[in-house]
Coordinates of N, CA, C and O in Angstrom, one line a residue:
M1 N 66.9 105.3 87.0 CA 66.9 106.6 87.6 C 68.0 106.6 88.7 O 68.0 105.8 89.5
N2 N 68.9 107.6 88.6 CA 69.9 107.7 89.7 C 69.5 108.6 90.8 O 68.4 109.2 90.7
A3 N 70.3 108.7 91.8 CA 70.0 109.5 93.0 C 69.8 111.0 92.7 O 68.9 111.6 93.3
Q4 N 70.6 111.5 91.8 CA 70.5 113.0 91.5 C 69.2 113.2 90.8 O 68.5 114.2 91.1
Q5 N 68.8 112.3 89.9 CA 67.5 112.5 89.2 C 66.3 112.4 90.2 O 65.4 113.2 90.1
S6 N 66.4 111.5 91.2 CA 65.3 111.4 92.1 C 65.1 112.6 93.0 O 64.0 112.9 93.4
L7 N 66.2 113.2 93.4 CA 66.1 114.4 94.2 C 65.5 115.6 93.4 O 64.9 116.4 94.0
A8 N 65.6 115.6 92.1 CA 65.0 116.7 91.3 C 63.6 116.5 91.1 O 62.9 117.4 90.7
L9 N 63.0 115.3 91.4 CA 61.6 115.0 91.1 C 60.8 115.6 92.3 O 61.2 115.7 93.4
T10 N 59.6 116.1 92.0 CA 58.7 116.7 92.9 C 57.5 115.8 93.0 O 57.2 115.0 92.1
P11 N 56.7 115.9 94.1 CA 55.5 115.2 94.2 C 54.5 115.4 93.1 O 53.8 114.5 92.7
Q12 N 54.6 116.6 92.4 CA 53.7 116.9 91.3 C 54.1 116.0 90.1 O 53.3 115.7 89.3
S13 N 55.4 115.7 90.0 CA 55.8 114.9 88.9 C 55.2 113.5 88.9 O 54.9 112.9 87.9
Y14 N 55.2 112.9 90.1 CA 54.6 111.6 90.3 C 53.7 111.6 91.5 O 54.1 111.3 92.6
P15 N 52.5 112.0 91.3 CA 51.5 112.2 92.4 C 51.3 110.9 93.2 O 50.9 110.9 94.4
N16 N 51.5 109.7 92.6 CA 51.2 108.5 93.4 C 52.4 108.0 94.2 O 52.3 107.0 94.9
Q17 N 53.5 108.7 94.1 CA 54.7 108.3 94.9 C 54.7 109.1 96.2 O 54.4 110.3 96.2
S18 N 55.2 108.5 97.2 CA 55.3 109.3 98.5 C 56.7 110.0 98.5 O 57.5 109.7 97.6
L19 N 56.8 110.9 99.4 CA 58.0 111.7 99.5 C 59.2 110.8 99.8 O 60.3 111.1 99.4
Y20 N 58.9 109.7 100.5 CA 60.0 108.8 100.9 C 60.6 108.1 99.7 O 61.8 107.7 99.7
D21 N 59.9 108.0 98.6 CA 60.4 107.4 97.4 C 61.2 108.4 96.6 O 61.8 108.0 95.6
L22 N 61.2 109.6 97.0 CA 61.9 110.6 96.1 C 63.2 111.0 96.7 O 63.7 112.1 96.4
G23 N 63.9 110.1 97.4 CA 65.3 110.3 97.8 C 65.5 111.0 99.2 O 66.6 111.5 99.4
I24 N 64.5 111.0 100.0 CA 64.8 111.6 101.4 C 65.6 110.6 102.2 O 65.4 109.4 102.1
S25 N 66.5 111.1 102.9 CA 67.4 110.2 103.7 C 66.7 109.5 104.8 O 65.6 109.9 105.2
L26 N 67.3 108.3 105.2 CA 66.6 107.5 106.2 C 66.5 108.2 107.5 O 65.5 108.1 108.2
D27 N 67.4 109.1 107.9 CA 67.3 109.8 109.1 C 66.2 110.8 109.1 O 65.4 111.0 110.0
T28 N 66.0 111.4 107.9 CA 64.9 112.4 107.8 C 63.6 111.6 107.8 O 62.6 112.1 108.4
K29 N 63.5 110.5 107.2 CA 62.3 109.7 107.2 C 62.0 109.3 108.6 O 60.8 109.4 109.1
R30 N 63.0 108.8 109.4 CA 62.8 108.3 110.8 C 62.3 109.5 111.6 O 61.4 109.4 112.4
L31 N 63.0 110.7 111.4 CA 62.6 111.9 112.2 C 61.1 112.3 111.9 O 60.4 112.6 112.8
H32 N 60.8 112.2 110.6 CA 59.4 112.6 110.2 C 58.4 111.6 110.8 O 57.4 112.1 111.4
I33 N 58.7 110.3 110.8 CA 57.8 109.3 111.4 C 57.7 109.6 112.9 O 56.6 109.5 113.5
Q34 N 58.8 109.8 113.5 CA 58.8 110.0 115.0 C 58.0 111.3 115.4 O 57.2 111.2 116.3
H35 N 58.2 112.4 114.7 CA 57.5 113.6 115.0 C 56.0 113.4 114.7 O 55.2 114.0 115.4
N36 N 55.7 112.8 113.6 CA 54.3 112.5 113.2 C 53.6 111.7 114.3 O 52.5 112.0 114.8
T37 N 54.3 110.6 114.8 CA 53.7 109.8 115.8 C 53.6 110.5 117.1 O 52.5 110.5 117.8
E38 N 54.6 111.3 117.5 CA 54.5 112.0 118.8 C 53.5 113.1 118.7 O 52.7 113.4 119.7
G39 N 53.4 113.8 117.6 CA 52.3 114.8 117.4 C 50.9 114.2 117.5 O 50.0 114.8 118.1
Y40 N 50.8 113.0 116.9 CA 49.5 112.3 117.0 C 49.2 112.0 118.4 O 48.1 112.2 118.9
R41 N 50.1 111.4 119.1 CA 49.9 111.0 120.5 C 49.6 112.2 121.4 O 48.7 112.2 122.2
D42 N 50.4 113.3 121.2 CA 50.1 114.5 122.0 C 48.7 115.1 121.7 O 48.0 115.5 122.6
G43 N 48.3 115.0 120.4 CA 47.0 115.5 120.1 C 45.9 114.7 120.7 O 44.9 115.2 121.3
I44 N 46.1 113.4 120.7 CA 45.1 112.5 121.3 C 45.0 112.7 122.8 O 44.0 112.8 123.4
T45 N 46.2 112.8 123.4 CA 46.3 112.9 124.9 C 45.6 114.3 125.3 O 44.8 114.3 126.2
A46 N 45.9 115.3 124.5 CA 45.3 116.6 124.9 C 43.8 116.6 124.7 O 43.0 117.1 125.5
G47 N 43.4 116.0 123.6 CA 41.9 115.9 123.3 C 41.2 115.0 124.3 O 40.1 115.4 124.8
K48 N 41.8 113.9 124.7 CA 41.2 113.1 125.8 C 41.1 113.8 127.1 O 40.1 113.8 127.7
S49 N 42.2 114.5 127.5 CA 42.2 115.2 128.7 C 41.1 116.2 128.8 O 40.4 116.4 129.7
E50 N 41.0 117.0 127.7 CA 40.0 118.0 127.6 C 38.6 117.4 127.6 O 37.7 117.9 128.4
S51 N 38.3 116.4 126.8 CA 37.0 115.8 126.8 C 36.7 115.1 128.1 O 35.5 115.1 128.5
I52 N 37.7 114.4 128.6 CA 37.4 113.7 129.9 C 37.1 114.7 131.0 O 36.1 114.5 131.8
Q53 N 37.8 115.8 131.0 CA 37.5 116.9 132.0 C 36.1 117.4 131.9 O 35.3 117.6 132.8
L54 N 35.7 117.7 130.6 CA 34.4 118.3 130.3 C 33.3 117.2 130.7 O 32.3 117.6 131.3
G55 N 33.6 116.0 130.3 CA 32.6 114.9 130.7 C 32.5 114.7 132.2 O 31.4 114.6 132.7
F56 N 33.6 114.8 132.9 CA 33.6 114.7 134.4 C 32.8 115.9 135.0 O 32.0 115.7 135.8
D57 N 33.1 117.1 134.5 CA 32.4 118.3 135.0 C 30.9 118.1 134.8 O 30.2 118.4 135.7
D58 N 30.5 117.8 133.6 CA 29.1 117.6 133.3 C 28.5 116.5 134.2 O 27.4 116.7 134.8
G59 N 29.2 115.4 134.2 CA 28.6 114.2 135.0 C 28.6 114.5 136.4 O 27.6 114.1 137.1
F60 N 29.6 115.2 136.9 CA 29.6 115.5 138.4 C 28.4 116.4 138.7 O 27.7 116.2 139.7
N61 N 28.2 117.5 137.9 CA 27.1 118.4 138.2 C 25.8 117.7 138.1 O 24.9 117.9 139.0
L62 N 25.6 116.8 137.1 CA 24.3 116.1 137.0 C 24.1 115.2 138.2 O 23.1 115.1 138.8
G63 N 25.2 114.4 138.5 CA 25.1 113.5 139.6 C 24.8 114.2 140.9 O 24.0 113.7 141.7
A64 N 25.4 115.3 141.1 CA 25.2 116.1 142.3 C 23.8 116.6 142.4 O 23.1 116.5 143.5
N65 N 23.2 117.1 141.3 CA 21.8 117.5 141.3 C 20.9 116.4 141.5 O 19.9 116.6 142.3
L66 N 21.1 115.3 140.9 CA 20.2 114.1 141.1 C 20.4 113.6 142.6 O 19.3 113.3 143.2
G67 N 21.6 113.6 143.1 CA 21.8 113.2 144.5 C 21.1 114.1 145.5 O 20.5 113.7 146.5
I68 N 21.2 115.4 145.3 CA 20.5 116.4 146.2 C 19.0 116.2 146.2 O 18.4 116.1 147.2
K69 N 18.4 116.0 145.0 CA 17.0 115.8 144.9 C 16.6 114.4 145.5 O 15.6 114.4 146.3
A70 N 17.3 113.4 145.2 CA 17.0 112.1 145.8 C 17.2 112.1 147.3 O 16.3 111.6 148.1
G71 N 18.2 112.8 147.8 CA 18.5 112.9 149.2 C 17.4 113.7 150.0 O 17.0 113.3 151.1
F72 N 16.9 114.7 149.3 CA 15.9 115.5 149.9 C 14.6 114.7 150.1 O 14.0 114.7 151.2
I73 N 14.3 114.0 149.1 CA 13.1 113.1 149.1 C 13.2 112.1 150.2 O 12.3 111.9 151.1
L74 N 14.3 111.4 150.2 CA 14.5 110.3 151.2 C 14.6 110.9 152.6 O 14.0 110.3 153.6
G75 N 15.3 112.0 152.8 CA 15.4 112.7 154.1 C 14.0 113.1 154.6 O 13.8 112.9 155.8
L76 N 13.2 113.6 153.8 CA 11.9 114.1 154.2 C 11.1 112.9 154.7 O 10.4 112.9 155.7
L77 N 11.1 111.8 153.9 CA 10.3 110.6 154.2 C 10.9 110.0 155.5 O 10.1 109.5 156.4
E78 N 12.2 109.9 155.7 CA 12.8 109.4 156.9 C 12.4 110.2 158.1 O 12.1 109.7 159.2
G79 N 12.4 111.5 157.9 CA 12.0 112.4 159.0 C 10.6 112.2 159.5 O 10.3 112.1 160.7
V80 N 9.7 112.1 158.5 CA 8.3 111.9 158.8 C 8.1 110.5 159.5 O 7.4 110.4 160.5
A81 N 8.8 109.5 159.0 CA 8.7 108.1 159.5 C 9.2 108.1 161.0 O 8.6 107.5 161.9
T82 N 10.3 108.7 161.2 CA 10.9 108.8 162.5 C 10.0 109.5 163.5 O 9.8 109.1 164.6
A83 N 9.5 110.7 163.1 CA 8.6 111.5 163.9 C 7.3 110.7 164.3 O 6.9 110.7 165.4
L84 N 6.8 110.0 163.3 CA 5.6 109.2 163.6 C 5.8 108.1 164.6 O 5.0 107.8 165.5
K85 N 7.0 107.4 164.4 CA 7.3 106.3 165.3 C 7.6 106.8 166.8 O 7.1 106.2 167.7
E86 N 8.3 107.9 166.8 CA 8.6 108.5 168.2 C 7.4 109.0 168.9 O 7.4 109.0 170.1
T87 N 6.4 109.5 168.2 CA 5.2 110.0 168.8 C 4.1 109.0 168.9 O 3.1 109.3 169.5
G88 N 4.3 107.8 168.3 CA 3.3 106.8 168.3 C 2.0 107.2 167.5 O 0.9 106.7 167.8
R89 N 2.2 108.1 166.5 CA 1.1 108.5 165.7 C 0.7 107.5 164.7 O 1.6 106.6 164.3
Y90 N -0.5 107.5 164.2 CA -0.9 106.6 163.2 C -0.2 106.9 161.8 O 0.3 108.0 161.7
G91 N -0.3 106.0 160.9 CA 0.2 106.2 159.6 C 1.6 105.8 159.4 O 2.2 106.0 158.3
S92 N 2.3 105.4 160.4 CA 3.7 105.1 160.2 C 4.0 103.9 159.3 O 5.0 103.9 158.6
T93 N 3.1 102.9 159.3 CA 3.2 101.8 158.4 C 3.2 102.2 156.9 O 4.0 101.8 156.1
R94 N 2.3 103.1 156.6 CA 2.2 103.6 155.2 C 3.4 104.4 154.9 O 4.0 104.2 153.8
I95 N 3.9 105.2 155.8 CA 5.1 106.0 155.5 C 6.3 105.1 155.4 O 7.2 105.3 154.6
D96 N 6.4 104.1 156.3 CA 7.5 103.1 156.2 C 7.5 102.4 154.8 O 8.6 102.2 154.3
Q97 N 6.4 102.1 154.3 CA 6.3 101.4 153.0 C 6.7 102.4 151.9 O 7.5 102.1 151.0
L98 N 6.3 103.7 152.0 CA 6.7 104.7 151.1 C 8.2 104.9 151.1 O 8.8 105.0 150.0
L99 N 8.8 104.9 152.3 CA 10.2 105.0 152.4 C 11.0 103.8 151.8 O 11.9 104.0 151.1
L100 N 10.5 102.6 152.0 CA 11.1 101.5 151.4 C 11.0 101.5 149.9 O 12.0 101.3 149.2
D101 N 9.9 101.9 149.4 CA 9.7 102.1 147.9 C 10.6 103.2 147.3 O 11.2 103.0 146.3
A102 N 10.7 104.3 148.1 CA 11.6 105.4 147.6 C 13.0 105.0 147.6 O 13.8 105.3 146.7
E103 N 13.5 104.2 148.7 CA 14.8 103.7 148.7 C 15.2 102.8 147.5 O 16.3 102.9 147.0
K104 N 14.2 102.0 147.1 CA 14.4 101.1 146.0 C 14.4 101.9 144.7 O 15.3 101.7 143.9
D105 N 13.5 102.9 144.5 CA 13.5 103.7 143.3 C 14.6 104.7 143.2 O 15.0 105.0 142.1
L106 N 15.1 105.2 144.3 CA 16.0 106.3 144.3 C 17.5 105.9 144.5 O 18.3 106.7 144.7
N107 N 17.7 104.6 144.3 CA 19.1 104.2 144.4 C 19.9 104.5 143.1 O 19.3 104.7 142.1
V108 N 21.2 104.4 143.2 CA 22.0 104.8 142.0 C 21.7 104.0 140.8 O 21.6 104.5 139.7
D109 N 21.6 102.6 141.0 CA 21.3 101.7 139.9 C 20.0 102.1 139.2 O 19.9 102.0 137.9
S110 N 19.0 102.4 139.9 CA 17.7 102.8 139.4 C 17.8 104.1 138.6 O 17.3 104.2 137.5
I111 N 18.3 105.1 139.3 CA 18.4 106.5 138.7 C 19.2 106.5 137.4 O 18.9 107.1 136.4
F112 N 20.3 105.7 137.4 CA 21.2 105.7 136.2 C 21.0 104.5 135.4 O 22.0 104.1 134.7
S113 N 19.9 103.9 135.4 CA 19.6 102.7 134.6 C 19.6 103.0 133.1 O 19.4 104.2 132.7
E114 N 19.8 102.0 132.3 CA 19.8 102.2 130.8 C 18.4 102.7 130.3 O 18.3 103.2 129.2
Q115 N 17.4 102.5 131.1 CA 16.1 103.0 130.7 C 16.1 104.5 130.6 O 15.3 105.0 129.8
Y116 N 16.9 105.2 131.3 CA 16.9 106.7 131.3 C 18.2 107.3 130.6 O 18.1 108.5 130.3
W117 N 19.2 106.5 130.4 CA 20.5 107.1 129.9 C 21.0 106.2 128.7 O 21.0 105.0 128.8
S118 N 21.5 106.9 127.7 CA 22.2 106.2 126.6 C 23.6 106.0 127.0 O 24.1 106.6 127.9
P119 N 24.3 105.1 126.3 CA 25.7 104.7 126.6 C 26.6 105.9 126.6 O 27.6 105.9 127.4
D120 N 26.4 106.9 125.8 CA 27.3 108.1 125.8 C 26.9 109.1 126.9 O 27.6 110.2 127.0
G121 N 26.0 108.8 127.8 CA 25.7 109.7 128.9 C 24.5 110.6 128.7 O 24.1 111.4 129.5
G122 N 23.9 110.6 127.5 CA 22.8 111.5 127.2 C 21.5 110.9 127.8 O 21.4 109.7 128.0
W123 N 20.6 111.8 128.1 CA 19.4 111.3 128.7 C 18.4 110.9 127.7 O 18.4 111.4 126.6
K124 N 17.5 109.9 128.0 CA 16.5 109.4 127.0 C 15.1 110.0 127.3 O 14.2 109.8 126.6
F125 N 15.0 110.7 128.4 CA 13.7 111.3 128.8 C 13.6 112.8 128.3 O 14.6 113.4 128.0
L126 N 12.3 113.2 128.2 CA 12.1 114.6 127.7 C 12.5 115.6 128.8 O 12.1 115.4 130.0
V127 N 13.2 116.6 128.4 CA 13.6 117.7 129.3 C 13.1 119.0 128.7 O 13.4 119.3 127.5
Q128 N 12.3 119.6 129.4 CA 11.6 120.9 128.9 C 12.7 121.9 128.8 O 13.9 121.7 129.2
E129 N 12.3 123.1 128.4 CA 13.3 124.2 128.2 C 13.9 124.5 129.5 O 13.4 124.2 130.6
S130 N 15.1 125.2 129.5 CA 15.8 125.6 130.6 C 15.0 126.5 131.5 O 14.3 127.4 131.0
T131 N 15.1 126.3 132.8 CA 14.4 127.2 133.7 C 15.2 128.5 133.8 O 14.7 129.5 134.4
H132 N 16.4 128.5 133.3 CA 17.3 129.7 133.4 C 17.2 130.5 132.1 O 18.0 131.5 132.0
G133 N 16.4 130.1 131.2 CA 16.3 130.9 129.9 C 17.4 130.7 129.0 O 17.6 131.5 128.1
G134 N 18.2 129.7 129.1 CA 19.3 129.4 128.2 C 19.5 128.0 127.9 O 18.5 127.3 127.7
E135 N 20.7 127.5 127.9 CA 21.0 126.1 127.6 C 20.5 125.3 128.8 O 20.5 125.7 129.9
I136 N 20.0 124.0 128.4 CA 19.6 123.1 129.4 C 20.7 122.8 130.4 O 21.8 122.4 130.0
S137 N 20.5 122.9 131.7 CA 21.5 122.7 132.7 C 21.3 121.3 133.3 O 20.3 120.7 133.1
S138 N 22.3 120.9 134.1 CA 22.2 119.6 134.8 C 21.0 119.7 135.8 O 20.4 118.7 136.1
E139 N 20.7 120.8 136.4 CA 19.6 121.0 137.3 C 18.3 120.7 136.5 O 17.4 120.1 137.1
D140 N 18.2 121.2 135.3 CA 17.0 121.0 134.5 C 16.8 119.5 134.2 O 15.7 119.0 134.3
V141 N 17.9 118.8 133.9 CA 17.9 117.4 133.6 C 17.4 116.6 134.8 O 16.6 115.7 134.8
A142 N 18.0 116.9 136.0 CA 17.7 116.2 137.2 C 16.2 116.5 137.6 O 15.6 115.5 138.0
K143 N 15.8 117.7 137.4 CA 14.4 118.0 137.7 C 13.4 117.2 136.9 O 12.3 116.8 137.3
E144 N 13.7 116.9 135.6 CA 12.8 116.2 134.7 C 13.0 114.7 134.7 O 12.4 114.0 133.9
H145 N 14.0 114.2 135.5 CA 14.2 112.7 135.6 C 12.9 112.1 136.0 O 12.3 112.5 137.0
P146 N 12.4 111.1 135.3 CA 11.1 110.5 135.7 C 11.0 109.9 137.1 O 9.9 110.1 137.7
V147 N 12.0 109.4 137.6 CA 11.9 108.8 139.0 C 11.9 110.0 140.0 O 11.1 110.0 141.0
I148 N 12.7 111.0 139.8 CA 12.6 112.2 140.6 C 11.3 112.9 140.6 O 10.7 113.2 141.6
M149 N 10.7 113.0 139.4 CA 9.4 113.6 139.2 C 8.3 112.8 140.0 O 7.5 113.4 140.7
K150 N 8.4 111.5 139.8 CA 7.4 110.7 140.5 C 7.5 110.9 142.0 O 6.5 111.1 142.7
W151 N 8.7 110.9 142.6 CA 8.8 111.0 144.0 C 8.6 112.4 144.5 O 8.2 112.6 145.7
E152 N 8.9 113.4 143.7 CA 8.6 114.8 144.2 C 7.1 115.0 144.3 O 6.6 115.6 145.2
E153 N 6.3 114.3 143.3 CA 4.9 114.3 143.4 C 4.4 113.6 144.7 O 3.5 114.1 145.4
N154 N 5.0 112.5 145.0 CA 4.6 111.7 146.2 C 4.9 112.5 147.4 O 4.1 112.5 148.3
I155 N 6.1 113.1 147.5 CA 6.3 113.9 148.8 C 5.5 115.1 148.9 O 5.2 115.6 150.0
S156 N 5.1 115.7 147.7 CA 4.3 116.9 147.8 C 2.9 116.6 148.4 O 2.4 117.3 149.2
Q157 N 2.5 115.4 148.1 CA 1.2 114.9 148.8 C 1.4 114.7 150.3 O 0.6 115.0 151.1
E158 N 2.6 114.2 150.7 CA 2.9 114.0 152.1 C 3.0 115.3 152.8 O 2.7 115.4 154.0
V159 N 3.6 116.3 152.1 CA 3.8 117.6 152.7 C 2.5 118.2 153.1 O 2.3 118.7 154.1
V160 N 1.5 118.1 152.1 CA 0.2 118.6 152.4 C -0.5 117.7 153.5 O -1.1 118.3 154.4
R161 N -0.4 116.4 153.4 CA -1.1 115.5 154.3 C -0.6 115.8 155.8 O -1.4 115.8 156.7
W162 N 0.7 115.9 156.0 CA 1.3 116.1 157.3 C 1.5 117.6 157.6 O 2.0 117.9 158.7
R163 N 1.1 118.5 156.7 CA 1.2 119.9 157.0 C 2.6 120.3 157.4 O 2.8 121.0 158.4
I164 N 3.5 119.9 156.5 CA 5.0 120.2 156.8 C 5.3 121.5 156.2 O 5.0 121.8 155.0
D165 N 5.9 122.4 157.0 CA 6.3 123.7 156.5 C 7.7 123.6 155.9 O 8.7 123.5 156.6
L166 N 7.7 123.6 154.6 CA 9.0 123.6 153.8 C 9.8 124.8 153.9 O 10.9 124.9 153.4
N167 N 9.3 125.9 154.5 CA 10.0 127.1 154.7 C 10.9 127.1 155.9 O 11.6 128.1 156.2
M168 N 10.9 126.0 156.6 CA 11.8 125.9 157.8 C 13.2 125.9 157.3 O 13.5 125.3 156.2
P169 N 14.1 126.5 158.0 CA 15.5 126.6 157.6 C 16.2 125.3 157.3 O 17.0 125.2 156.4
I170 N 15.8 124.2 157.9 CA 16.4 122.9 157.7 C 16.2 122.5 156.3 O 17.0 121.7 155.8
F171 N 15.2 122.9 155.6 CA 14.9 122.5 154.2 C 15.7 123.3 153.2 O 15.7 122.9 152.0
G172 N 16.3 124.4 153.6 CA 17.1 125.1 152.7 C 16.4 125.6 151.4 O 15.2 125.9 151.4
C173 N 17.2 125.7 150.3 CA 16.6 126.2 149.1 C 15.6 125.3 148.4 O 14.9 125.8 147.5
D174 N 15.6 124.0 148.7 CA 14.7 123.1 148.0 C 13.2 123.5 148.3 O 12.4 123.4 147.4
A175 N 12.9 124.0 149.4 CA 11.5 124.5 149.7 C 11.1 125.6 148.8 O 10.0 125.6 148.3
T176 N 12.0 126.5 148.6 CA 11.7 127.7 147.8 C 11.5 127.2 146.3 O 10.5 127.6 145.7
R177 N 12.3 126.3 145.9 CA 12.2 125.7 144.5 C 10.8 125.0 144.4 O 10.1 125.2 143.4
L178 N 10.5 124.2 145.4 CA 9.2 123.4 145.3 C 8.1 124.4 145.3 O 7.1 124.1 144.6
E179 N 8.1 125.4 146.1 CA 7.0 126.4 146.1 C 6.9 127.1 144.8 O 5.8 127.4 144.3
K180 N 8.0 127.5 144.2 CA 8.0 128.2 142.9 C 7.4 127.3 141.8 O 6.6 127.8 141.0
D181 N 7.7 126.0 141.9 CA 7.1 125.0 140.9 C 5.6 124.8 141.2 O 4.9 124.3 140.4
G182 N 5.2 125.2 142.5 CA 3.8 124.9 142.8 C 3.5 123.4 143.1 O 2.4 123.0 143.3
S183 N 4.6 122.6 143.3 CA 4.4 121.2 143.4 C 4.2 120.8 144.9 O 3.7 119.7 145.1
S184 N 4.6 121.6 145.8 CA 4.3 121.2 147.2 C 4.3 122.4 148.1 O 5.3 122.9 148.6
T185 N 3.1 122.9 148.3 CA 2.9 124.1 149.2 C 1.9 123.7 150.2 O 0.9 122.9 149.9
V186 N 2.0 124.2 151.4 CA 1.0 124.0 152.4 C 0.1 125.2 152.3 O 0.5 126.3 152.3
P187 N -1.2 124.9 152.3 CA -2.2 125.9 152.2 C -2.0 126.9 153.4 O -2.0 126.4 154.6
R188 N -1.9 128.1 153.2 CA -1.6 129.1 154.3 C -2.8 129.3 155.2 O -2.7 129.7 156.3
D189 N -4.0 129.1 154.6 CA -5.2 129.4 155.4 C -5.7 128.3 156.3 O -6.6 128.4 157.0
V190 N -5.0 127.1 156.2 CA -5.4 126.0 157.0 C -4.5 125.9 158.3 O -3.3 125.9 158.2
P191 N -5.2 126.0 159.4 CA -4.4 125.9 160.7 C -3.8 124.6 160.8 O -4.3 123.5 160.5
R192 N -2.6 124.6 161.3 CA -1.8 123.3 161.5 C -1.8 122.9 163.0 O -1.6 123.8 163.8
A193 N -2.0 121.6 163.2 CA -1.8 121.1 164.6 C -0.4 121.0 164.9 O 0.4 120.6 164.0
A194 N 0.0 121.2 166.1 CA 1.4 121.1 166.5 C 1.8 119.6 166.5 O 1.0 118.7 166.9
V195 N 2.9 119.3 165.9 CA 3.4 117.9 165.9 C 4.7 117.9 166.8 O 5.6 118.8 166.7
D196 N 4.7 117.0 167.7 CA 5.8 116.9 168.6 C 6.9 116.1 167.9 O 7.0 114.8 168.0
W197 N 7.8 116.8 167.2 CA 8.8 116.1 166.5 C 9.9 115.8 167.5 O 10.9 115.5 167.5

């Protein structure tokens, strides 16, 4: 077969032959390979950038929500422990132990352990329906984290025990959320003794 005959052949004539075997010049082949490679790289780069950004955004929001919840729990326990020490009130040993346990449970390694997260970043624990009536949010996932749930229950008992008013401005929006959940409210009809914080 000569060069003129090979140019006249089409891929349909010989479906097992590549276009390169049908007489395309070396420059055209090289250009085709170069554009194909660059297009592939550009597509991979764009896809990675987009998925990395989405992953970062989701991970950042989830980490922030978990951090806020863990910080609130630790801050509340630290505040109670400090107030008890400063006033010489009883119960500080118990609160100190609770604080030590909370610090151990609420550290980054514990919260993000393989027990709770799959390698792709998905959670392994049950998350109820969204509180916002739509797609499950990072706030929903953080709220249902087993360690967070355990310690929110623990601090709700301490809030009742020490008659802490979570409606104080220092507690911000978390008090409102806890009261809506019903997980930590101070009975309104029980008089509270003043605590010298």
